[in-house]
mmCIF file of C-alpha atoms and ligand atoms in Angstrom:
data_model
loop_
_atom_site.group_PDB
_atom_site.id
_atom_site.type_symbol
_atom_site.label_atom_id
_atom_site.label_comp_id
_atom_site.label_asym_id
_atom_site.label_seq_id
_atom_site.Cartn_x
_atom_site.Cartn_y
_atom_site.Cartn_z
ATOM 1 C CA GLU A 1 -143.583 37.811 -6.176
ATOM 2 C CA LYS A 2 -141.836 34.538 -5.254
ATOM 3 C CA GLY A 3 -141.636 35.268 -1.412
ATOM 4 C CA THR A 4 -139.542 32.994 0.673
ATOM 5 C CA TYR A 5 -139.548 30.309 -2.399
ATOM 6 C CA PRO A 6 -135.966 29.879 -4.078
ATOM 7 C CA HIS A 7 -137.555 29.258 -7.426
ATOM 8 C CA TYR A 8 -141.290 30.265 -9.103
ATOM 9 C CA MET A 9 -141.262 26.645 -10.155
ATOM 10 C CA LEU A 10 -141.633 25.415 -6.552
ATOM 11 C CA LYS A 11 -144.402 28.013 -5.448
ATOM 12 C CA GLU A 12 -146.450 26.921 -8.239
ATOM 13 C CA ILE A 13 -146.161 23.377 -7.345
ATOM 14 C CA ASP A 14 -147.301 24.122 -3.959
ATOM 15 C CA GLU A 15 -150.030 25.812 -5.255
ATOM 16 C CA GLN A 16 -151.819 23.059 -6.820
ATOM 17 C CA PRO A 17 -153.996 22.430 -3.863
ATOM 18 C CA LEU A 18 -155.223 25.790 -3.601
ATOM 19 C CA VAL A 19 -155.838 26.104 -6.728
ATOM 20 C CA MET A 20 -157.551 22.873 -7.126
ATOM 21 C CA ARG A 21 -160.041 24.589 -4.397
ATOM 22 C CA LYS A 22 -160.352 27.549 -6.205
ATOM 23 C CA ILE A 23 -161.418 25.818 -9.330
ATOM 24 C CA ILE A 24 -163.866 23.701 -7.340
ATOM 25 C CA GLN A 25 -165.246 27.561 -6.283
ATOM 26 C CA LYS A 26 -165.766 28.524 -9.435
ATOM 27 C CA TYR A 27 -167.425 26.150 -11.374
ATOM 28 C CA GLN A 28 -169.841 25.483 -8.457
ATOM 29 C CA ASP A 29 -173.580 27.214 -7.954
ATOM 30 C CA VAL A 30 -174.795 28.043 -4.793
ATOM 31 C CA ASN A 31 -176.833 24.392 -4.556
ATOM 32 C CA GLY A 32 -173.093 22.764 -5.182
ATOM 33 C CA GLN A 33 -174.296 21.819 -8.433
ATOM 34 C CA LEU A 34 -171.811 22.015 -11.268
ATOM 35 C CA ASN A 35 -171.679 25.192 -13.081
ATOM 36 C CA VAL A 36 -170.576 26.158 -16.394
ATOM 37 C CA ASP A 37 -172.319 28.212 -18.697
ATOM 38 C CA THR A 38 -174.964 26.772 -21.050
ATOM 39 C CA GLU A 39 -174.337 28.360 -24.081
ATOM 40 C CA ILE A 40 -170.889 25.912 -23.886
ATOM 41 C CA VAL A 41 -172.804 23.097 -22.912
ATOM 42 C CA ASN A 42 -174.935 23.296 -25.913
ATOM 43 C CA ALA A 43 -171.994 23.863 -27.876
ATOM 44 C CA VAL A 44 -170.189 21.046 -27.145
ATOM 45 C CA ASN A 45 -173.472 19.150 -27.025
ATOM 46 C CA GLU A 46 -174.080 19.887 -30.922
ATOM 47 C CA ALA A 47 -171.092 18.879 -31.958
ATOM 48 C CA ASP A 48 -170.285 15.128 -33.614
ATOM 49 C CA ARG A 49 -166.322 15.556 -32.707
ATOM 50 C CA ILE A 50 -164.213 17.550 -30.169
ATOM 51 C CA TYR A 51 -160.570 18.522 -31.618
ATOM 52 C CA ILE A 52 -158.416 19.606 -28.701
ATOM 53 C CA VAL A 53 -155.475 21.932 -30.324
ATOM 54 C CA ALA A 54 -152.538 22.699 -28.043
ATOM 55 C CA CYS A 55 -148.686 22.566 -27.758
ATOM 56 C CA GLY A 56 -146.405 21.258 -24.739
ATOM 57 C CA THR A 57 -147.939 21.022 -21.906
ATOM 58 C CA SER A 58 -151.212 22.220 -22.584
ATOM 59 C CA TYR A 59 -151.484 19.504 -25.387
ATOM 60 C CA HIS A 60 -150.419 16.324 -22.359
ATOM 61 C CA ALA A 61 -153.681 17.727 -20.372
ATOM 62 C CA GLY A 62 -155.654 17.805 -23.644
ATOM 63 C CA LEU A 63 -154.830 13.530 -23.955
ATOM 64 C CA VAL A 64 -156.253 13.395 -20.370
ATOM 65 C CA GLY A 65 -159.088 15.459 -21.270
ATOM 66 C CA LYS A 66 -159.775 13.425 -24.174
ATOM 67 C CA GLN A 67 -160.096 10.262 -21.940
ATOM 68 C CA PHE A 68 -162.351 12.203 -19.851
ATOM 69 C CA ILE A 69 -164.946 12.838 -22.724
ATOM 70 C CA GLU A 70 -164.996 9.754 -24.458
ATOM 71 C CA LYS A 71 -165.289 8.119 -21.253
ATOM 72 C CA TRP A 72 -167.819 10.438 -19.548
ATOM 73 C CA ALA A 73 -169.794 12.203 -22.052
ATOM 74 C CA GLU A 74 -169.271 9.895 -24.707
ATOM 75 C CA ILE A 75 -168.142 12.479 -27.694
ATOM 76 C CA PRO A 76 -165.299 11.054 -29.762
ATOM 77 C CA VAL A 77 -162.325 13.614 -29.257
ATOM 78 C CA GLU A 78 -159.177 13.821 -31.324
ATOM 79 C CA VAL A 79 -155.729 15.946 -29.503
ATOM 80 C CA HIS A 80 -153.719 17.564 -32.247
ATOM 81 C CA VAL A 81 -150.258 19.434 -31.689
ATOM 82 C CA ALA A 82 -151.064 23.027 -33.134
ATOM 83 C CA SER A 83 -148.146 23.236 -35.093
ATOM 84 C CA GLU A 84 -148.801 19.976 -37.588
ATOM 85 C CA PHE A 85 -152.545 20.369 -37.605
ATOM 86 C CA SER A 86 -151.626 23.800 -39.647
ATOM 87 C CA TYR A 87 -150.073 22.058 -42.143
ATOM 88 C CA ASN A 88 -151.501 18.616 -42.126
ATOM 89 C CA MET A 89 -155.598 19.331 -41.522
ATOM 90 C CA PRO A 90 -157.283 15.942 -40.649
ATOM 91 C CA LEU A 91 -160.874 15.762 -42.458
ATOM 92 C CA LEU A 92 -162.799 17.472 -40.266
ATOM 93 C CA SER A 93 -166.601 15.350 -39.053
ATOM 94 C CA GLU A 94 -169.624 17.374 -40.591
ATOM 95 C CA LYS A 95 -170.220 19.412 -36.697
ATOM 96 C CA PRO A 96 -166.709 19.845 -35.262
ATOM 97 C CA LEU A 97 -166.053 21.965 -32.116
ATOM 98 C CA PHE A 98 -162.481 23.125 -31.344
ATOM 99 C CA ILE A 99 -161.347 23.180 -27.690
ATOM 100 C CA PHE A 100 -158.068 25.119 -27.818
ATOM 101 C CA ILE A 101 -156.010 24.712 -24.384
ATOM 102 C CA SER A 102 -153.302 27.173 -23.611
ATOM 103 C CA GLN A 103 -151.867 28.208 -20.139
ATOM 104 C CA SER A 104 -150.882 31.784 -21.472
ATOM 105 C CA GLY A 105 -153.406 31.812 -24.551
ATOM 106 C CA GLU A 106 -150.759 33.703 -26.777
ATOM 107 C CA THR A 107 -149.170 30.625 -28.537
ATOM 108 C CA ALA A 108 -148.805 31.681 -32.102
ATOM 109 C CA ASP A 109 -149.317 27.721 -33.137
ATOM 110 C CA SER A 110 -152.362 27.741 -31.656
ATOM 111 C CA ARG A 111 -153.735 30.951 -32.761
ATOM 112 C CA ALA A 112 -152.567 29.722 -36.228
ATOM 113 C CA VAL A 113 -155.400 27.069 -35.763
ATOM 114 C CA LEU A 114 -158.030 29.222 -34.215
ATOM 115 C CA VAL A 115 -157.559 31.420 -37.627
ATOM 116 C CA GLN A 116 -157.856 28.783 -39.798
ATOM 117 C CA VAL A 117 -160.849 26.970 -38.343
ATOM 118 C CA LYS A 118 -162.710 30.378 -37.904
ATOM 119 C CA GLU A 119 -162.432 30.642 -41.489
ATOM 120 C CA LEU A 120 -163.990 27.520 -42.018
ATOM 121 C CA GLY A 121 -166.895 28.822 -40.136
ATOM 122 C CA HIS A 122 -166.365 26.479 -36.898
ATOM 123 C CA LYS A 123 -166.613 27.067 -33.214
ATOM 124 C CA ALA A 124 -163.839 27.361 -30.958
ATOM 125 C CA LEU A 125 -163.645 27.344 -27.112
ATOM 126 C CA THR A 126 -160.342 28.154 -25.585
ATOM 127 C CA ILE A 127 -159.377 26.666 -22.213
ATOM 128 C CA THR A 128 -157.125 29.864 -20.767
ATOM 129 C CA ASN A 129 -155.780 31.417 -17.764
ATOM 130 C CA VAL A 130 -155.690 34.388 -19.344
ATOM 131 C CA PRO A 131 -158.686 36.594 -19.584
ATOM 132 C CA GLY A 132 -158.226 38.786 -22.499
ATOM 133 C CA SER A 133 -155.710 37.032 -24.129
ATOM 134 C CA THR A 134 -156.231 36.423 -27.907
ATOM 135 C CA LEU A 135 -157.216 33.092 -27.946
ATOM 136 C CA SER A 136 -159.799 33.670 -25.586
ATOM 137 C CA ARG A 137 -160.702 37.096 -27.462
ATOM 138 C CA GLU A 138 -160.616 35.064 -31.155
ATOM 139 C CA ALA A 139 -162.519 32.115 -29.778
ATOM 140 C CA ASP A 140 -166.402 31.842 -29.290
ATOM 141 C CA TYR A 141 -166.080 30.437 -25.523
ATOM 142 C CA THR A 142 -163.784 30.839 -22.897
ATOM 143 C CA LEU A 143 -163.151 28.489 -19.651
ATOM 144 C CA LEU A 144 -160.666 30.101 -17.590
ATOM 145 C CA LEU A 145 -158.187 28.402 -15.341
ATOM 146 C CA HIS A 146 -157.915 30.413 -12.259
ATOM 147 C CA ALA A 147 -154.217 29.370 -11.504
ATOM 148 C CA GLY A 148 -153.242 33.008 -10.709
ATOM 149 C CA PRO A 149 -150.203 34.186 -12.863
ATOM 150 C CA GLU A 150 -147.702 31.306 -13.679
ATOM 151 C CA ILE A 151 -143.835 32.920 -14.257
ATOM 152 C CA ALA A 152 -142.004 29.810 -14.093
ATOM 153 C CA VAL A 153 -141.213 28.545 -18.053
ATOM 154 C CA ALA A 154 -142.142 24.697 -16.875
ATOM 155 C CA SER A 155 -145.742 24.926 -16.406
ATOM 156 C CA THR A 156 -147.172 23.037 -13.137
ATOM 157 C CA LYS A 157 -149.940 24.562 -11.912
ATOM 158 C CA ALA A 158 -151.918 24.956 -15.399
ATOM 159 C CA TYR A 159 -151.443 21.449 -16.332
ATOM 160 C CA THR A 160 -153.551 20.578 -13.162
ATOM 161 C CA ALA A 161 -155.967 23.028 -13.637
ATOM 162 C CA GLN A 162 -156.527 22.287 -17.099
ATOM 163 C CA ILE A 163 -157.383 18.583 -16.158
ATOM 164 C CA ALA A 164 -159.762 19.820 -13.388
ATOM 165 C CA VAL A 165 -161.567 22.211 -15.907
ATOM 166 C CA LEU A 166 -161.715 19.432 -18.747
ATOM 167 C CA ALA A 167 -163.203 16.890 -16.151
ATOM 168 C CA ILE A 168 -165.727 19.412 -14.837
ATOM 169 C CA LEU A 169 -166.831 20.140 -18.959
ATOM 170 C CA ALA A 170 -167.050 16.595 -19.631
ATOM 171 C CA ALA A 171 -168.868 15.980 -16.155
ATOM 172 C CA VAL A 172 -171.226 18.501 -17.448
ATOM 173 C CA ILE A 173 -171.718 17.348 -20.647
ATOM 174 C CA ALA A 174 -172.317 13.891 -19.504
ATOM 175 C CA GLU A 175 -174.987 15.364 -17.020
ATOM 176 C CA ALA A 176 -176.765 17.134 -19.669
ATOM 177 C CA ASN A 177 -177.062 14.013 -21.618
ATOM 178 C CA GLY A 178 -178.519 12.030 -18.645
ATOM 179 C CA LYS A 179 -175.077 9.670 -18.216
ATOM 180 C CA ALA A 180 -174.464 11.282 -14.901
ATOM 181 C CA LEU A 181 -171.160 9.988 -13.286
ATOM 182 C CA SER A 182 -171.212 7.180 -11.091
ATOM 183 C CA PHE A 183 -169.104 9.612 -8.624
ATOM 184 C CA ASP A 184 -169.509 13.452 -7.325
ATOM 185 C CA LEU A 185 -167.020 15.219 -8.963
ATOM 186 C CA MET A 186 -166.637 17.962 -7.043
ATOM 187 C CA GLN A 187 -166.187 16.233 -4.080
ATOM 188 C CA GLU A 188 -163.414 14.004 -5.903
ATOM 189 C CA LEU A 189 -161.383 16.984 -6.484
ATOM 190 C CA GLY A 190 -161.737 18.157 -2.725
ATOM 191 C CA ILE A 191 -159.803 14.433 -1.850
ATOM 192 C CA ILE A 192 -157.230 15.630 -4.787
ATOM 193 C CA ALA A 193 -156.685 18.801 -3.400
ATOM 194 C CA ASN A 194 -155.960 17.144 0.130
ATOM 195 C CA ALA A 195 -154.077 14.475 -1.603
ATOM 196 C CA MET A 196 -151.810 17.172 -3.565
ATOM 197 C CA GLU A 197 -151.179 18.837 -0.335
ATOM 198 C CA THR A 198 -149.923 15.551 1.094
ATOM 199 C CA LEU A 199 -147.496 15.296 -1.863
ATOM 200 C CA CYS A 200 -146.273 18.896 -1.472
ATOM 201 C CA ASP A 201 -145.346 18.065 1.918
ATOM 202 C CA GLN A 202 -143.161 15.224 0.650
ATOM 203 C CA LYS A 203 -140.238 17.151 -1.187
ATOM 204 C CA GLU A 204 -137.503 15.910 0.780
ATOM 205 C CA GLU A 205 -138.531 12.047 -0.299
ATOM 206 C CA MET A 206 -138.405 13.929 -4.131
ATOM 207 C CA ASP A 207 -135.141 15.202 -3.479
ATOM 208 C CA THR A 208 -133.613 11.758 -2.682
ATOM 209 C CA ILE A 209 -135.252 10.032 -5.566
ATOM 210 C CA ALA A 210 -134.011 12.646 -8.047
ATOM 211 C CA ARG A 211 -130.536 12.649 -6.463
ATOM 212 C CA GLU A 212 -130.346 8.728 -6.347
ATOM 213 C CA TYR A 213 -131.520 8.235 -9.947
ATOM 214 C CA LEU A 214 -130.849 11.561 -12.058
ATOM 215 C CA SER A 215 -127.944 13.529 -10.715
ATOM 216 C CA THR A 216 -125.651 12.213 -13.211
ATOM 217 C CA THR A 217 -127.411 10.006 -15.926
ATOM 218 C CA ARG A 218 -127.395 10.974 -19.480
ATOM 219 C CA ASN A 219 -130.766 10.020 -20.029
ATOM 220 C CA CYS A 220 -134.268 8.982 -18.284
ATOM 221 C CA PHE A 221 -137.215 7.079 -19.867
ATOM 222 C CA PHE A 222 -141.136 7.192 -18.485
ATOM 223 C CA ILE A 223 -143.470 4.443 -18.728
ATOM 224 C CA GLY A 224 -146.915 4.099 -18.041
ATOM 225 C CA ARG A 225 -150.346 2.694 -19.730
ATOM 226 C CA THR A 226 -153.157 5.001 -20.720
ATOM 227 C CA LEU A 227 -153.374 8.017 -18.360
ATOM 228 C CA ASP A 228 -150.349 7.230 -16.689
ATOM 229 C CA TYR A 229 -148.600 6.975 -19.995
ATOM 230 C CA TYR A 230 -149.830 10.335 -20.665
ATOM 231 C CA VAL A 231 -148.501 11.857 -17.091
ATOM 232 C CA GLY A 232 -145.307 9.964 -18.140
ATOM 233 C CA LEU A 233 -145.106 12.238 -21.220
ATOM 234 C CA GLU A 234 -145.311 15.449 -19.251
ATOM 235 C CA GLY A 235 -142.916 14.018 -16.873
ATOM 236 C CA ALA A 236 -140.668 13.593 -19.518
ATOM 237 C CA LEU A 237 -141.055 17.394 -20.886
ATOM 238 C CA LYS A 238 -140.270 18.632 -17.350
ATOM 239 C CA LEU A 239 -137.349 17.022 -17.094
ATOM 240 C CA LYS A 240 -136.085 17.657 -20.263
ATOM 241 C CA GLU A 241 -136.771 21.485 -19.842
ATOM 242 C CA ILE A 242 -135.229 22.232 -17.068
ATOM 243 C CA SER A 243 -132.390 19.734 -16.497
ATOM 244 C CA TYR A 244 -131.169 18.753 -20.137
ATOM 245 C CA ILE A 245 -131.826 15.364 -19.298
ATOM 246 C CA GLN A 246 -132.324 13.003 -22.159
ATOM 247 C CA ALA A 247 -136.276 12.005 -21.367
ATOM 248 C CA GLU A 248 -138.782 9.851 -23.153
ATOM 249 C CA GLY A 249 -141.973 8.998 -22.256
ATOM 250 C CA PHE A 250 -143.326 5.937 -23.284
ATOM 251 C CA ALA A 251 -146.428 3.504 -23.271
ATOM 252 C CA GLY A 252 -145.263 0.326 -21.580
ATOM 253 C CA GLY A 253 -146.393 -2.107 -24.183
ATOM 254 C CA GLU A 254 -144.616 0.323 -26.946
ATOM 255 C CA LEU A 255 -141.264 -0.450 -25.791
ATOM 256 C CA LYS A 256 -140.427 -3.829 -26.888
ATOM 257 C CA HIS A 257 -141.107 -2.835 -30.273
ATOM 258 C CA GLY A 258 -137.797 -0.700 -30.710
ATOM 259 C CA THR A 259 -137.042 1.712 -27.667
ATOM 260 C CA ILE A 260 -136.413 -1.216 -25.112
ATOM 261 C CA ALA A 261 -132.592 -0.987 -27.117
ATOM 262 C CA LEU A 262 -132.063 1.805 -25.318
ATOM 263 C CA ILE A 263 -132.250 0.186 -21.925
ATOM 264 C CA GLU A 264 -128.399 -0.230 -20.231
ATOM 265 C CA HIS A 265 -127.193 -1.257 -16.944
ATOM 266 C CA GLY A 266 -128.627 1.429 -14.684
ATOM 267 C CA THR A 267 -130.695 3.492 -16.998
ATOM 268 C CA PRO A 268 -133.397 5.177 -14.841
ATOM 269 C CA VAL A 269 -136.906 4.080 -15.883
ATOM 270 C CA ILE A 270 -139.845 5.932 -13.997
ATOM 271 C CA ALA A 271 -143.029 3.706 -14.168
ATOM 272 C CA LEU A 272 -146.093 5.100 -13.429
ATOM 273 C CA ALA A 273 -148.667 2.255 -11.854
ATOM 274 C CA THR A 274 -151.879 3.713 -10.780
ATOM 275 C CA GLN A 275 -154.713 1.952 -12.966
ATOM 276 C CA GLU A 276 -155.763 -1.128 -11.485
ATOM 277 C CA HIS A 277 -156.385 -2.371 -15.103
ATOM 278 C CA ILE A 278 -153.384 -1.947 -16.603
ATOM 279 C CA ASN A 279 -151.428 -2.809 -13.038
ATOM 280 C CA LEU A 280 -150.079 -6.446 -14.301
ATOM 281 C CA SER A 281 -149.180 -5.277 -17.448
ATOM 282 C CA ILE A 282 -147.052 -2.685 -16.891
ATOM 283 C CA ARG A 283 -145.192 -4.510 -14.076
ATOM 284 C CA GLY A 284 -144.503 -6.643 -16.631
ATOM 285 C CA ASN A 285 -143.106 -3.785 -18.603
ATOM 286 C CA VAL A 286 -141.015 -3.143 -15.363
ATOM 287 C CA LYS A 287 -139.954 -6.784 -15.473
ATOM 288 C CA GLU A 288 -138.571 -6.463 -18.613
ATOM 289 C CA VAL A 289 -136.375 -3.152 -18.859
ATOM 290 C CA VAL A 290 -135.027 -4.606 -14.873
ATOM 291 C CA ALA A 291 -133.965 -7.860 -16.874
ATOM 292 C CA ARG A 292 -132.284 -5.466 -19.390
ATOM 293 C CA GLY A 293 -130.380 -3.784 -16.345
ATOM 294 C CA ALA A 294 -132.537 -0.765 -15.788
ATOM 295 C CA ASN A 295 -132.642 1.117 -12.659
ATOM 296 C CA PRO A 296 -136.749 1.116 -11.992
ATOM 297 C CA CYS A 297 -138.136 3.686 -9.810
ATOM 298 C CA ILE A 298 -141.978 2.630 -9.299
ATOM 299 C CA ILE A 299 -144.710 5.387 -8.547
ATOM 300 C CA SER A 300 -147.679 3.359 -7.732
ATOM 301 C CA MET A 301 -150.864 3.574 -5.677
ATOM 302 C CA LYS A 302 -152.481 3.180 -2.608
ATOM 303 C CA GLY A 303 -154.123 -0.382 -2.995
ATOM 304 C CA LEU A 304 -152.057 -1.203 -6.009
ATOM 305 C CA GLU A 305 -148.735 -0.969 -4.448
ATOM 306 C CA GLU A 306 -145.900 -3.915 -4.035
ATOM 307 C CA GLU A 307 -142.972 -4.720 -2.584
ATOM 308 C CA GLY A 308 -139.751 -2.681 -4.187
ATOM 309 C CA ASP A 309 -142.282 0.339 -5.083
ATOM 310 C CA ARG A 310 -140.188 3.585 -4.725
ATOM 311 C CA PHE A 311 -143.393 6.149 -3.823
ATOM 312 C CA VAL A 312 -147.057 5.523 -3.045
ATOM 313 C CA LEU A 313 -149.048 8.306 -4.144
ATOM 314 C CA PRO A 314 -152.645 8.693 -2.225
ATOM 315 C CA LYS A 315 -155.509 6.940 -3.335
ATOM 316 C CA VAL A 316 -157.749 9.042 -5.299
ATOM 317 C CA ASN A 317 -160.510 8.418 -8.029
ATOM 318 C CA GLU A 318 -158.982 5.964 -10.831
ATOM 319 C CA ASP A 319 -160.083 8.373 -13.531
ATOM 320 C CA LEU A 320 -158.412 11.544 -11.904
ATOM 321 C CA THR A 321 -155.137 10.104 -11.001
ATOM 322 C CA PRO A 322 -153.019 12.217 -13.304
ATOM 323 C CA LEU A 323 -153.856 14.954 -10.867
ATOM 324 C CA ILE A 324 -151.536 13.644 -8.151
ATOM 325 C CA SER A 325 -149.410 11.273 -9.721
ATOM 326 C CA VAL A 326 -148.120 14.339 -11.778
ATOM 327 C CA ILE A 327 -146.753 16.366 -8.550
ATOM 328 C CA PRO A 328 -143.620 13.431 -7.864
ATOM 329 C CA LEU A 329 -142.603 14.049 -11.194
ATOM 330 C CA GLN A 330 -142.682 17.525 -11.321
ATOM 331 C CA LEU A 331 -140.983 17.752 -7.801
ATOM 332 C CA ILE A 332 -138.550 15.074 -9.020
ATOM 333 C CA ALA A 333 -137.583 17.062 -12.437
ATOM 334 C CA TYR A 334 -137.531 20.661 -10.200
ATOM 335 C CA TYR A 335 -134.727 18.654 -7.716
ATOM 336 C CA ALA A 336 -132.692 16.859 -10.749
ATOM 337 C CA ALA A 337 -132.283 20.422 -12.184
ATOM 338 C CA LEU A 338 -131.361 21.778 -8.760
ATOM 339 C CA HIS A 339 -128.318 18.868 -8.176
ATOM 340 C CA ARG A 340 -127.385 19.890 -12.162
ATOM 341 C CA SER A 341 -126.818 23.498 -11.142
ATOM 342 C CA CYS A 342 -129.697 24.733 -14.145
ATOM 343 C CA ASP A 343 -131.611 27.622 -13.906
ATOM 344 C CA VAL A 344 -134.797 26.299 -13.095
ATOM 345 C CA ASP A 345 -137.218 29.373 -13.749
ATOM 346 C CA LYS A 346 -135.275 30.433 -16.945
ATOM 347 C CA PRO A 347 -133.936 27.160 -18.736
ATOM 348 C CA ARG A 348 -131.913 28.098 -21.810
ATOM 349 C CA ASN A 349 -133.185 28.240 -25.009
ATOM 350 C CA LEU A 350 -136.969 28.929 -23.889
ATOM 351 C CA ALA A 351 -139.569 31.434 -23.439
ATOM 352 C CA LYS A 352 -142.579 31.188 -21.056
ATOM 353 C CA SER A 353 -144.802 31.953 -23.910
ATOM 354 C CA VAL A 354 -144.150 31.281 -27.603
ATOM 355 C CA THR A 355 -145.450 34.066 -29.795
ATOM 356 C CA VAL A 356 -143.750 32.747 -32.884
ATOM 357 C CA GLU A 357 -144.963 29.993 -35.595
HETATM 358 O O1 LIG B 1 -149.341 28.920 -22.890
HETATM 359 P P1 LIG B 1 -149.420 27.588 -23.561
HETATM 360 O O2 LIG B 1 -150.291 26.556 -22.486
HETATM 361 O O3 LIG B 1 -150.143 27.549 -24.743
HETATM 362 O O4 LIG B 1 -147.863 27.231 -23.752
HETATM 363 C C1 LIG B 1 -147.323 26.018 -24.580
HETATM 364 C C2 LIG B 1 -146.341 25.117 -24.230
HETATM 365 O O5 LIG B 1 -145.437 26.143 -25.022
HETATM 366 C C3 LIG B 1 -146.115 24.985 -22.521
HETATM 367 O O6 LIG B 1 -146.792 24.467 -22.597
HETATM 368 C C4 LIG B 1 -144.269 24.452 -22.959
HETATM 369 O O7 LIG B 1 -144.438 23.445 -23.285
HETATM 370 C C5 LIG B 1 -144.069 24.820 -21.639
HETATM 371 N N1 LIG B 1 -142.574 25.330 -21.430
HETATM 372 C C6 LIG B 1 -143.682 23.412 -20.553
HETATM 373 O O8 LIG B 1 -143.360 23.344 -19.291
#
């Protein structure tokens, strides 16, 4: 039930801090240690390469998850869009492990790949919000998101839950291999839950940004580098889905190879700057688009902020910024859709789960 909320999407955005705390509780043992089924840890550890397969928002979460697994656990990861993978399977490594990420666990494109790889005799882990769903039943292992039912077509809390569970999985694998993280992940996730709450309390500001940048525009760009780029892809998808604004996420450095031709006077460019090591470069990219007339909306992070930034996120661990930088983008998409009188929870042409290939 959506209770006093006007839309499920807004309710589900607001639930993210609670979901974070639930995940912390579910994936921690009585001694406060990370707790993931040993069978799963062993299966991941035995793999020489991990293939993440997913669609839409779940694919975007997979891109972030790849960074955790490669950086912390030092296992190579490929991330694939399910509908492409099934018709164009890459050469597989000797001992692959497949991770299917799916909120619903019912997405036909992902299931088609699962059937294919099972036939080849490979092991699969499903990360899903729905216990007993098809992808969960047909895989060897399941990790649950514990996000509670997600009703709005635009996925929000499932995305942050997927990222948190992928982080936990990566941290457990790293630990099992004697490469313990330099920080306490569960403590950081707790800090993130609080930061999420702060952001959810800043709805008016997001409403203002949406009104200012997006109420009449035809298009919008999201730029970032590394993790910020992946979150930009997700921000663009949210905006497209529910406000019907043509939106694209781009890697900041790639703009000059063609896309910058689309920047006109007043084109909104939402830039994420949450990573210290690429702060200079992304700010350089912002200058490039501004020089072509863009209307920039820079979302940075405490400690990296500069004059003129439109919004500053609370400081969290740099590896984990997607968990909070996505929240303003979700809210901006929500308010942009409202300002344009779109049906937020049931956007045109879309269904909550896509059960046809
Ligand atoms: O249930 P799934 O996570 O497998 O769904 C995948 C996509 O269909 C889904 O994320 C879709 O892109 C959402 N509508 C995005 O908001």
